CSV table of N, CA and C in Angstrom, one decimal:
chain,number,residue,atom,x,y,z
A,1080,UNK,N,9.4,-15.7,-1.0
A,1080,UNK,CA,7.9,-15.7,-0.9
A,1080,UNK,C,7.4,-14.4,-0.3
A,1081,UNK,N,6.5,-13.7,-0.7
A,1081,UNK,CA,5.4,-12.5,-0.1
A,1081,UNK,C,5.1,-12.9,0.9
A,1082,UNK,N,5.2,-11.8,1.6
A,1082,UNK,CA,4.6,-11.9,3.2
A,1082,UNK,C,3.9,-10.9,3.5
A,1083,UNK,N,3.1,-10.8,4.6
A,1083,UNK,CA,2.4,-9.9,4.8
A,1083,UNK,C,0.7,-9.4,3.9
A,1084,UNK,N,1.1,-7.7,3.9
A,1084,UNK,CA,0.7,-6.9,2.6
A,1084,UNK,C,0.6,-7.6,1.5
A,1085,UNK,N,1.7,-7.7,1.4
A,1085,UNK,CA,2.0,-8.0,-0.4
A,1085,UNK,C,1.6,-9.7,-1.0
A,1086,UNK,N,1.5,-10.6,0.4
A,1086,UNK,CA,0.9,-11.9,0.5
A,1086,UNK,C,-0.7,-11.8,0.0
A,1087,UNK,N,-1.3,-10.3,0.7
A,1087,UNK,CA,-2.9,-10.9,0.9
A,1087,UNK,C,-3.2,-10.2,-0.1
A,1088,UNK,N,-2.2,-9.2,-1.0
A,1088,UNK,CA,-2.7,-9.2,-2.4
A,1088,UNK,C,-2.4,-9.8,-3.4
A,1089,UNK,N,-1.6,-11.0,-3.2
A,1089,UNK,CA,-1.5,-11.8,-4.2
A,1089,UNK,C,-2.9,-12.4,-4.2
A,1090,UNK,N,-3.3,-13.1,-2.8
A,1090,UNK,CA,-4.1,-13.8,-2.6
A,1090,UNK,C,-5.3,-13.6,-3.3
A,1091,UNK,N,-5.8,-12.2,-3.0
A,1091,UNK,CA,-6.9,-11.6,-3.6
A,1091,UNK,C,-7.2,-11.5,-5.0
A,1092,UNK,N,-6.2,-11.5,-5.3
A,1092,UNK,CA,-5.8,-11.2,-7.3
A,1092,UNK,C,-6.3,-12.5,-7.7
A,1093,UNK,N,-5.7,-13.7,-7.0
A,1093,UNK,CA,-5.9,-15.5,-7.5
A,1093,UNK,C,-4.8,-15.3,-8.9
A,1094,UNK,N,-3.6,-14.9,-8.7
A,1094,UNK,CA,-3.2,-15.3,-10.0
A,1094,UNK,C,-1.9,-15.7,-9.2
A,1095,UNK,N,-0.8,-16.1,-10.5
A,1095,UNK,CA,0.3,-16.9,-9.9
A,1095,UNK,C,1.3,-15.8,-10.0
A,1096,UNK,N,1.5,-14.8,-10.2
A,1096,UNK,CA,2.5,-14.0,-10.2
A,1096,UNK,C,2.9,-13.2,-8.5
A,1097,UNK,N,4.0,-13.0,-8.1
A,1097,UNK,CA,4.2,-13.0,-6.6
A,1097,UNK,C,4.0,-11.5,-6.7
A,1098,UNK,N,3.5,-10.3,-6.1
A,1098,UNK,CA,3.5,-9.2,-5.7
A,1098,UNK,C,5.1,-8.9,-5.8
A,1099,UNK,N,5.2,-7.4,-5.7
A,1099,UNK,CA,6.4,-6.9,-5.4
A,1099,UNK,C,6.3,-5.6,-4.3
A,1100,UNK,N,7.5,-5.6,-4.1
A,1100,UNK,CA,7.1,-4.1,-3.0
A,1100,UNK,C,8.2,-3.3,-3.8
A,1101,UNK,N,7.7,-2.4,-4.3
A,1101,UNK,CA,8.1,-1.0,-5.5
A,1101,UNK,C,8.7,-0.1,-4.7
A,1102,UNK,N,8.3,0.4,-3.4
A,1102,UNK,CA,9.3,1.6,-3.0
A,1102,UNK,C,8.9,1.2,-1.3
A,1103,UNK,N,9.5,2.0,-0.4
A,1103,UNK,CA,9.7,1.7,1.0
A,1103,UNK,C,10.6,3.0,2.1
A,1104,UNK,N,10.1,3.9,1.8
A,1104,UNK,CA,11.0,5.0,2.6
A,1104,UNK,C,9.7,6.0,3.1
A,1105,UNK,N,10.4,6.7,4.2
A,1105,UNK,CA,9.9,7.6,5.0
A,1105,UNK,C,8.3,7.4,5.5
A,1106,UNK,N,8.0,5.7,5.8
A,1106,UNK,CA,7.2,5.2,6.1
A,1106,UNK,C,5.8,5.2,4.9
A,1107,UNK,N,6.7,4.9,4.0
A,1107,UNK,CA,5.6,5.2,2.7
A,1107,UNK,C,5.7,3.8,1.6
A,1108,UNK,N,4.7,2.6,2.2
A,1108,UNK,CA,5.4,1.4,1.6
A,1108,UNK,C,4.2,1.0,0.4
A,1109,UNK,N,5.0,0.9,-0.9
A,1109,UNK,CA,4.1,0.4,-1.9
A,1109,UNK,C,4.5,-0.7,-2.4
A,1110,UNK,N,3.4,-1.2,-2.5
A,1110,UNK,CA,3.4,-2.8,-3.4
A,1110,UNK,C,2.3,-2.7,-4.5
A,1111,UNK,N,3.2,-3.7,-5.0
A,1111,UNK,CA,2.2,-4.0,-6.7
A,1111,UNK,C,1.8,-5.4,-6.9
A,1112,UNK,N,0.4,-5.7,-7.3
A,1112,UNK,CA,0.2,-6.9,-7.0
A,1112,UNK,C,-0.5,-6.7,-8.7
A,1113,UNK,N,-0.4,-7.9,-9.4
A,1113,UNK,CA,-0.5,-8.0,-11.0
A,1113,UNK,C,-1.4,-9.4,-11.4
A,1114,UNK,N,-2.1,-8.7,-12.6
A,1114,UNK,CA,-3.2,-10.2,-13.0
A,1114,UNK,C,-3.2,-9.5,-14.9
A,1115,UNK,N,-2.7,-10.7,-15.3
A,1115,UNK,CA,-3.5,-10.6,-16.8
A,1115,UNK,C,-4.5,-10.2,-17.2
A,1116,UNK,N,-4.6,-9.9,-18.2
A,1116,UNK,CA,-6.1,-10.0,-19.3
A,1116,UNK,C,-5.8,-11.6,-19.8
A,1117,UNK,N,-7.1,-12.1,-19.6
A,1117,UNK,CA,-6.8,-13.3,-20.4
A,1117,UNK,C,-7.4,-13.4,-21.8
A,1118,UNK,N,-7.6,-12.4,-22.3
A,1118,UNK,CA,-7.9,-12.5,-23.8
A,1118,UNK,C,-6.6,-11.4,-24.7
A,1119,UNK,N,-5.8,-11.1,-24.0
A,1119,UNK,CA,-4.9,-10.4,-24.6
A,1119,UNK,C,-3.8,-10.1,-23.5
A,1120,UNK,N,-2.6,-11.2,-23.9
A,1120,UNK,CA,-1.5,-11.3,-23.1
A,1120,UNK,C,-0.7,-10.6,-22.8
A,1121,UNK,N,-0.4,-9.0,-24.0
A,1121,UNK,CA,0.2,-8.0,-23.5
A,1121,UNK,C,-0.3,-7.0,-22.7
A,1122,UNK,N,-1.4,-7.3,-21.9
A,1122,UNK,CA,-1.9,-6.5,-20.8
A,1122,UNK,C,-1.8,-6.8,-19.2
A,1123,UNK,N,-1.3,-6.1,-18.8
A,1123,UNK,CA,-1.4,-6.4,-17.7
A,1123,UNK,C,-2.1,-5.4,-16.2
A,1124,UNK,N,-2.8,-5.5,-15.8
A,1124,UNK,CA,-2.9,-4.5,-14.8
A,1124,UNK,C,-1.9,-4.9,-13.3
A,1125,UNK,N,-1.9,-3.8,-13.4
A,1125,UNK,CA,-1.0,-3.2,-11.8
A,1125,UNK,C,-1.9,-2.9,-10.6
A,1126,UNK,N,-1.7,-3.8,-9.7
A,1126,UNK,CA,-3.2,-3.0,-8.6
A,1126,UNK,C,-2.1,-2.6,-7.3
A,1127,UNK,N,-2.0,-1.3,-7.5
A,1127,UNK,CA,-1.4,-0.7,-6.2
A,1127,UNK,C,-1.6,-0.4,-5.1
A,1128,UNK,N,-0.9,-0.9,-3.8
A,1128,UNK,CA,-1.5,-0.4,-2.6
A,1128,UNK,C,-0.7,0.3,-2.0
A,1129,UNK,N,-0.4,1.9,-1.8
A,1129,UNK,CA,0.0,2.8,-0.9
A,1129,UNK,C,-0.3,2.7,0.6
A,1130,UNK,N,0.9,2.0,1.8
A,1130,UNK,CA,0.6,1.9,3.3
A,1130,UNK,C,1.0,2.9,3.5
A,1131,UNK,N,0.2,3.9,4.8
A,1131,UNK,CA,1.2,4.9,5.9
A,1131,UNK,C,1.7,4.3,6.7
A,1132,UNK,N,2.6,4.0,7.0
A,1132,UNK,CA,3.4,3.4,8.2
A,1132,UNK,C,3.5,4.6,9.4
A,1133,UNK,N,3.0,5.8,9.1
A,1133,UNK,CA,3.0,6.9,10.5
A,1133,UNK,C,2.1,6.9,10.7
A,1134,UNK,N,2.5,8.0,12.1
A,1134,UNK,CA,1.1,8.5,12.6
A,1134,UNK,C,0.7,9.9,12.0
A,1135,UNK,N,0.9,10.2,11.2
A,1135,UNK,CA,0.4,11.5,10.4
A,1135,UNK,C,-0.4,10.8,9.3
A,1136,UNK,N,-1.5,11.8,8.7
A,1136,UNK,CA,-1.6,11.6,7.5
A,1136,UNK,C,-0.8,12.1,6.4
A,1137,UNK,N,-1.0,11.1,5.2
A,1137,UNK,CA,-0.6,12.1,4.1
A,1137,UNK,C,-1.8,12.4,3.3
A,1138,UNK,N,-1.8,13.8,2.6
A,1138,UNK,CA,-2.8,14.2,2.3
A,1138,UNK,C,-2.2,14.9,0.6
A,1139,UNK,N,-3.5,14.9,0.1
A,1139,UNK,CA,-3.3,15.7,-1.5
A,1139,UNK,C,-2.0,14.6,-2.1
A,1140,UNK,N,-2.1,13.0,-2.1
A,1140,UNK,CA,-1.1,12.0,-2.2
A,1140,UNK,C,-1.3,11.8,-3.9
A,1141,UNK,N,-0.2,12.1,-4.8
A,1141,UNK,CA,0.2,11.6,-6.0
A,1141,UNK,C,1.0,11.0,-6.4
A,1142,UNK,N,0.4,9.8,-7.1
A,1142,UNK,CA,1.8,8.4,-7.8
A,1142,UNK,C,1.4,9.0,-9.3
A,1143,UNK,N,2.6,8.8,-10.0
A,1143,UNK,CA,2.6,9.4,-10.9
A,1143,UNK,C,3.5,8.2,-11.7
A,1144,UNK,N,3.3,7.6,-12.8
A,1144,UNK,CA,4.2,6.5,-13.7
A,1144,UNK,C,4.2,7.2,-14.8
A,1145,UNK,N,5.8,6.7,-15.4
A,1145,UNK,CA,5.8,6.9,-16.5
A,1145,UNK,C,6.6,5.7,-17.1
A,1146,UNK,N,6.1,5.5,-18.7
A,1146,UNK,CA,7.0,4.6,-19.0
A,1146,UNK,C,7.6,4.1,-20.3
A,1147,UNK,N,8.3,3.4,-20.7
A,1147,UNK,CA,9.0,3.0,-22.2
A,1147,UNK,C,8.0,3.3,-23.0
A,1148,UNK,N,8.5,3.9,-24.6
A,1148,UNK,CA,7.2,4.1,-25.7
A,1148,UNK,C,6.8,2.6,-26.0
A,1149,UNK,N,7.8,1.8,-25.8
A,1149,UNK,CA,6.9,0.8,-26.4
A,1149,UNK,C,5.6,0.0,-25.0
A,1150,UNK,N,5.4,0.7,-23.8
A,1150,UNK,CA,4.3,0.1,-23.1
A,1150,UNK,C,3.3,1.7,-23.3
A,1151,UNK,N,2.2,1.2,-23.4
A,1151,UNK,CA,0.9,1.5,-23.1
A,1151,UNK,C,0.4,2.0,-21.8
A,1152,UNK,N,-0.1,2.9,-21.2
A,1152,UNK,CA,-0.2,3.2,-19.9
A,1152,UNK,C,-1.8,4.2,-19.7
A,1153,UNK,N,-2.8,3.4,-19.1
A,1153,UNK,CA,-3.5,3.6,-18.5
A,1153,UNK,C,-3.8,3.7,-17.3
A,1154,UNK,N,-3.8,5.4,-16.2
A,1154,UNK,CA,-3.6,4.7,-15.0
A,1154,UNK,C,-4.7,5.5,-14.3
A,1155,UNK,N,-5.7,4.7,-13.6
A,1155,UNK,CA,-7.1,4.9,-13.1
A,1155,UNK,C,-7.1,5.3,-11.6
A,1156,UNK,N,-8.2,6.6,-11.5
A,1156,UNK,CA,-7.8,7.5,-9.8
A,1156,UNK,C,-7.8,6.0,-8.9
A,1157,UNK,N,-6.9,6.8,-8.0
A,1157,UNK,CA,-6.9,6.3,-6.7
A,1157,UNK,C,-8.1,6.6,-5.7
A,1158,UNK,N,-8.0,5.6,-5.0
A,1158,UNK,CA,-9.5,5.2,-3.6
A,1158,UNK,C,-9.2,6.8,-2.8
A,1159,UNK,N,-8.0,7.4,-2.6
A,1159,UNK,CA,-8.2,8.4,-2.2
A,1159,UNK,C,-7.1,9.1,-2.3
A,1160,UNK,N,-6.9,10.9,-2.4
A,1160,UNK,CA,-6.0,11.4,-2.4
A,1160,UNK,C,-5.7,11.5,-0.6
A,1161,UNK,N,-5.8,11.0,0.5
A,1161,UNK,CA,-5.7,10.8,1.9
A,1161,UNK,C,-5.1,9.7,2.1
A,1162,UNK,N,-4.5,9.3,2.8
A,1162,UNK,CA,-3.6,8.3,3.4
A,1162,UNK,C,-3.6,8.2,5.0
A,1163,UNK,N,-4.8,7.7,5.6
A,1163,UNK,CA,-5.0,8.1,7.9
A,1163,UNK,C,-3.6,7.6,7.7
A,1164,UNK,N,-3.1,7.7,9.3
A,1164,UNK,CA,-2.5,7.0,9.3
A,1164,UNK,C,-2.6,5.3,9.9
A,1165,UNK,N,-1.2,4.7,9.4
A,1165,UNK,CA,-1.5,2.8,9.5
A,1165,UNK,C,-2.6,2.9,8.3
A,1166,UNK,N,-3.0,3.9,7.4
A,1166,UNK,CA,-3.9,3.3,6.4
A,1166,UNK,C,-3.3,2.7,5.5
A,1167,UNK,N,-4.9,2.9,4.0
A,1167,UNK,CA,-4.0,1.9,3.0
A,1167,UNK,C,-5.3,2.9,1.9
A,1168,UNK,N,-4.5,3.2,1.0
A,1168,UNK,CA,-4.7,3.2,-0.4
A,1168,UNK,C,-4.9,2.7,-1.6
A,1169,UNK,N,-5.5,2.2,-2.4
A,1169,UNK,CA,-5.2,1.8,-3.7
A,1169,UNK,C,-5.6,2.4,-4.9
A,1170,UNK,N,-5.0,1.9,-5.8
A,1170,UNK,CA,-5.0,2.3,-7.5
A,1170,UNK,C,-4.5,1.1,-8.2
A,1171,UNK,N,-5.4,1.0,-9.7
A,1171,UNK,CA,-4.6,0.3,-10.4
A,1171,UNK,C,-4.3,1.0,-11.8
A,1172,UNK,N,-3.5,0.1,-12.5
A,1172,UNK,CA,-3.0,1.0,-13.3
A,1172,UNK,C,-2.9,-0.2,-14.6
A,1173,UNK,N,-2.8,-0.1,-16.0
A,1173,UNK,CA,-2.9,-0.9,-16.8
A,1173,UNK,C,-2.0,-0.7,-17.8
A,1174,UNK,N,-1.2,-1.9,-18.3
A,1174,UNK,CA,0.0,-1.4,-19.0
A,1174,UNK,C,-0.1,-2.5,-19.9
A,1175,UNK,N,0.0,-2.2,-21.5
A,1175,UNK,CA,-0.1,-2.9,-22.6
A,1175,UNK,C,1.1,-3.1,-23.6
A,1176,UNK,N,2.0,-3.8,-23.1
A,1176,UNK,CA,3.4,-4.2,-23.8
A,1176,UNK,C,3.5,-4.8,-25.4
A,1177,UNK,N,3.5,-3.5,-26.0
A,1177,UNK,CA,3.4,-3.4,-27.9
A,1177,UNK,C,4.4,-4.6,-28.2
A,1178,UNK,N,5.2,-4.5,-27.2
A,1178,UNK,CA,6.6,-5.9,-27.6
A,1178,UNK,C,6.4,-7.0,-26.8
A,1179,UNK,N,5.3,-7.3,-26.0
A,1179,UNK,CA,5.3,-8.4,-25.3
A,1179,UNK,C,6.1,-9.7,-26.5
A,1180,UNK,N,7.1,-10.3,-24.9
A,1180,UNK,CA,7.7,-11.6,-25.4
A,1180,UNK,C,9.3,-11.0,-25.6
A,1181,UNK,N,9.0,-9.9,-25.8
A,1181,UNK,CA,10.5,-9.3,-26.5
A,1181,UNK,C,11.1,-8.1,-25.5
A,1182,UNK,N,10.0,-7.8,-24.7
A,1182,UNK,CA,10.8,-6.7,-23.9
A,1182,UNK,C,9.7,-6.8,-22.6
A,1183,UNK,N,10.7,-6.4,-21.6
A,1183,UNK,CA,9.8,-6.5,-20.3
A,1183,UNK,C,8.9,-5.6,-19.4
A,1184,UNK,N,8.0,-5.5,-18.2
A,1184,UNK,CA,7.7,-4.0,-18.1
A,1184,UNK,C,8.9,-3.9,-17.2
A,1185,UNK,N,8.7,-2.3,-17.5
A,1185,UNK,CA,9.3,-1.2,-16.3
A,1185,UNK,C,9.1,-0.1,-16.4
A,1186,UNK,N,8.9,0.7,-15.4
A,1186,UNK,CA,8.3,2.2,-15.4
A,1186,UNK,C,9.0,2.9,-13.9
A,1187,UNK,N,8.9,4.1,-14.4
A,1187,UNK,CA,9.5,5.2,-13.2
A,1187,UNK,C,8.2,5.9,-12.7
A,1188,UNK,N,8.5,6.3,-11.2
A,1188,UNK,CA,7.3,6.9,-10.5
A,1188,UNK,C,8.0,8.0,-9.9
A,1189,UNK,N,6.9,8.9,-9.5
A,1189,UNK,CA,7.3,10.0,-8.9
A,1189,UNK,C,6.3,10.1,-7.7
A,1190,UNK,N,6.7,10.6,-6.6
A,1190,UNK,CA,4.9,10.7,-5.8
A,1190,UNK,C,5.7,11.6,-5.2
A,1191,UNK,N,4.5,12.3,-4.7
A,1191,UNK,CA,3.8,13.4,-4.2
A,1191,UNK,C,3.1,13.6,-2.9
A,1192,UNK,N,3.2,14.1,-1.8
A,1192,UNK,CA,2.0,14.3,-0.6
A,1192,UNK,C,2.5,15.4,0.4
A,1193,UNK,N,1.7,15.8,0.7
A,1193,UNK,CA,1.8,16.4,2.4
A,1193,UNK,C,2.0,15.8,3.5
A,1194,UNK,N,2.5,16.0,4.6
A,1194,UNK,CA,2.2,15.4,5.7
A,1194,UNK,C,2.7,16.6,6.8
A,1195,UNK,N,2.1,16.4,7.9
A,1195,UNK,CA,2.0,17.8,9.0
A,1195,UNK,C,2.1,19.0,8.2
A,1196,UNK,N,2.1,19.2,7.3
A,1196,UNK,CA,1.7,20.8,6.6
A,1196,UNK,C,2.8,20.9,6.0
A,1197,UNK,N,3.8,20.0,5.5
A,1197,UNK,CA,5.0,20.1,5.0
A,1197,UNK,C,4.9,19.4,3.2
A,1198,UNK,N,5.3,19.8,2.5
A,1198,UNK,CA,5.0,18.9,0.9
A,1198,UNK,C,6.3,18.2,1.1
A,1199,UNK,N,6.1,16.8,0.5
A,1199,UNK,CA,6.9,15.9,0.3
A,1199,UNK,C,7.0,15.2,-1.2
A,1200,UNK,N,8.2,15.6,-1.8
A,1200,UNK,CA,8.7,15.4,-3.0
A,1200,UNK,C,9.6,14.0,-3.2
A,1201,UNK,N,8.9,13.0,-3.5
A,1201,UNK,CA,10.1,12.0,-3.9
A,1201,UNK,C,10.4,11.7,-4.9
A,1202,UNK,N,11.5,11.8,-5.2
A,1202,UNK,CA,12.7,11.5,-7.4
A,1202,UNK,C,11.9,10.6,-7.7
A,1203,UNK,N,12.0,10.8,-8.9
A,1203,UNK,CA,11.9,9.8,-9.6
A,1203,UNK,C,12.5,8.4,-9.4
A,1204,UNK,N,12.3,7.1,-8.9
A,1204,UNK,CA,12.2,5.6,-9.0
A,1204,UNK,C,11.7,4.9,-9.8
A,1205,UNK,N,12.9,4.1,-10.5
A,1205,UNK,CA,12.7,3.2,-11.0
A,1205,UNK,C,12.2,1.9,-10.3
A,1206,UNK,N,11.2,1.5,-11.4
A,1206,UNK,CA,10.9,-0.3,-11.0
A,1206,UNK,C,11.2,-0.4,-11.7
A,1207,UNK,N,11.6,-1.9,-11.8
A,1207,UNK,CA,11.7,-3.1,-12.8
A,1207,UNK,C,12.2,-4.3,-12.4
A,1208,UNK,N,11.9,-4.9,-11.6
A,1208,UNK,CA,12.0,-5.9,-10.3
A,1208,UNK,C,10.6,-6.7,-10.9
A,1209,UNK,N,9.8,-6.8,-11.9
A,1209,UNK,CA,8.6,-7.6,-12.1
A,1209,UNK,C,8.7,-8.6,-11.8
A,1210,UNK,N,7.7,-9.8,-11.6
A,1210,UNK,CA,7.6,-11.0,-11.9
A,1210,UNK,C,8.2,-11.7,-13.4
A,1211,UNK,N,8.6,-12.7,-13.7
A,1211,UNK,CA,8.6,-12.8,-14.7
A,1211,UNK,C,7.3,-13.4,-15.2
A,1212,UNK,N,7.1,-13.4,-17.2
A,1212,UNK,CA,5.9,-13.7,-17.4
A,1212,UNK,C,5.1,-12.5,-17.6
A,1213,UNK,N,5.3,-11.3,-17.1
A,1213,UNK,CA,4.9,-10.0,-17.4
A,1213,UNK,C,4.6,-9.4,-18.4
């Protein structure tokens, strides 16, 4: 069961799919919280929330997905390129599965930010830990 974070975006969404938490290092915690299109089943949107878990900001902050040719990927600015700290961020992002039924999502991210005047580069990460139903 979701706890937390990742609990009160399920909640907010109202759909039955459980959030996930996508990455968690160097106090940089993202979760994905997900809701259908209900007029067309291979869509799904992604609504992401970027936490600072420090006391620094991150600043000039980039999530970057990429993903299988057979998904669709539309991914819409984020609330801010700033992260206070203990803040929170979001973005969503919209992914249209050409094989829904036959293949599942998954996508790699890369992100990006500053923090105390330093750039911070993190590899490439895989998700694919989804709900199922996706």
């Amino acid at each position: 069961a979701a706890t937390g974070a990742a609990a009160s975006v399920g909640r907010l969404l109202g759909n039955s799919y459980s959030p996930i938490e996508a990455f968690n290092e160097n106090g940089l915690v993202v979760h994905f919280g997900f809701s259908k299109n209900a007029m067309d089943a291979s869509q799904t949107t992604i609504h992401a929330t970027y936490r600072n878990n420090t006391p620094v900001a991150m600043d000039d902050f980039v999530f970057q997905v990429a993903v299988p040719k057979y998904l669709l990927l539309k991914l819409l600015p984020p609330s801010s390129s700033r992260i206070e700290p203990n803040g929170v961020v979001t973005q969503d992002f919209v992914l249209t599965n050409t094989q829904q039924g036959s293949k599942g999502l998954a996508l790699r991210v890369k992100i990006n930010y500053t923090q105390a005047g330093a750039p911070v580069n993190i590899p490439v990460v895989s998700v694919a830990n989804f709900p199922a139903g996706l």
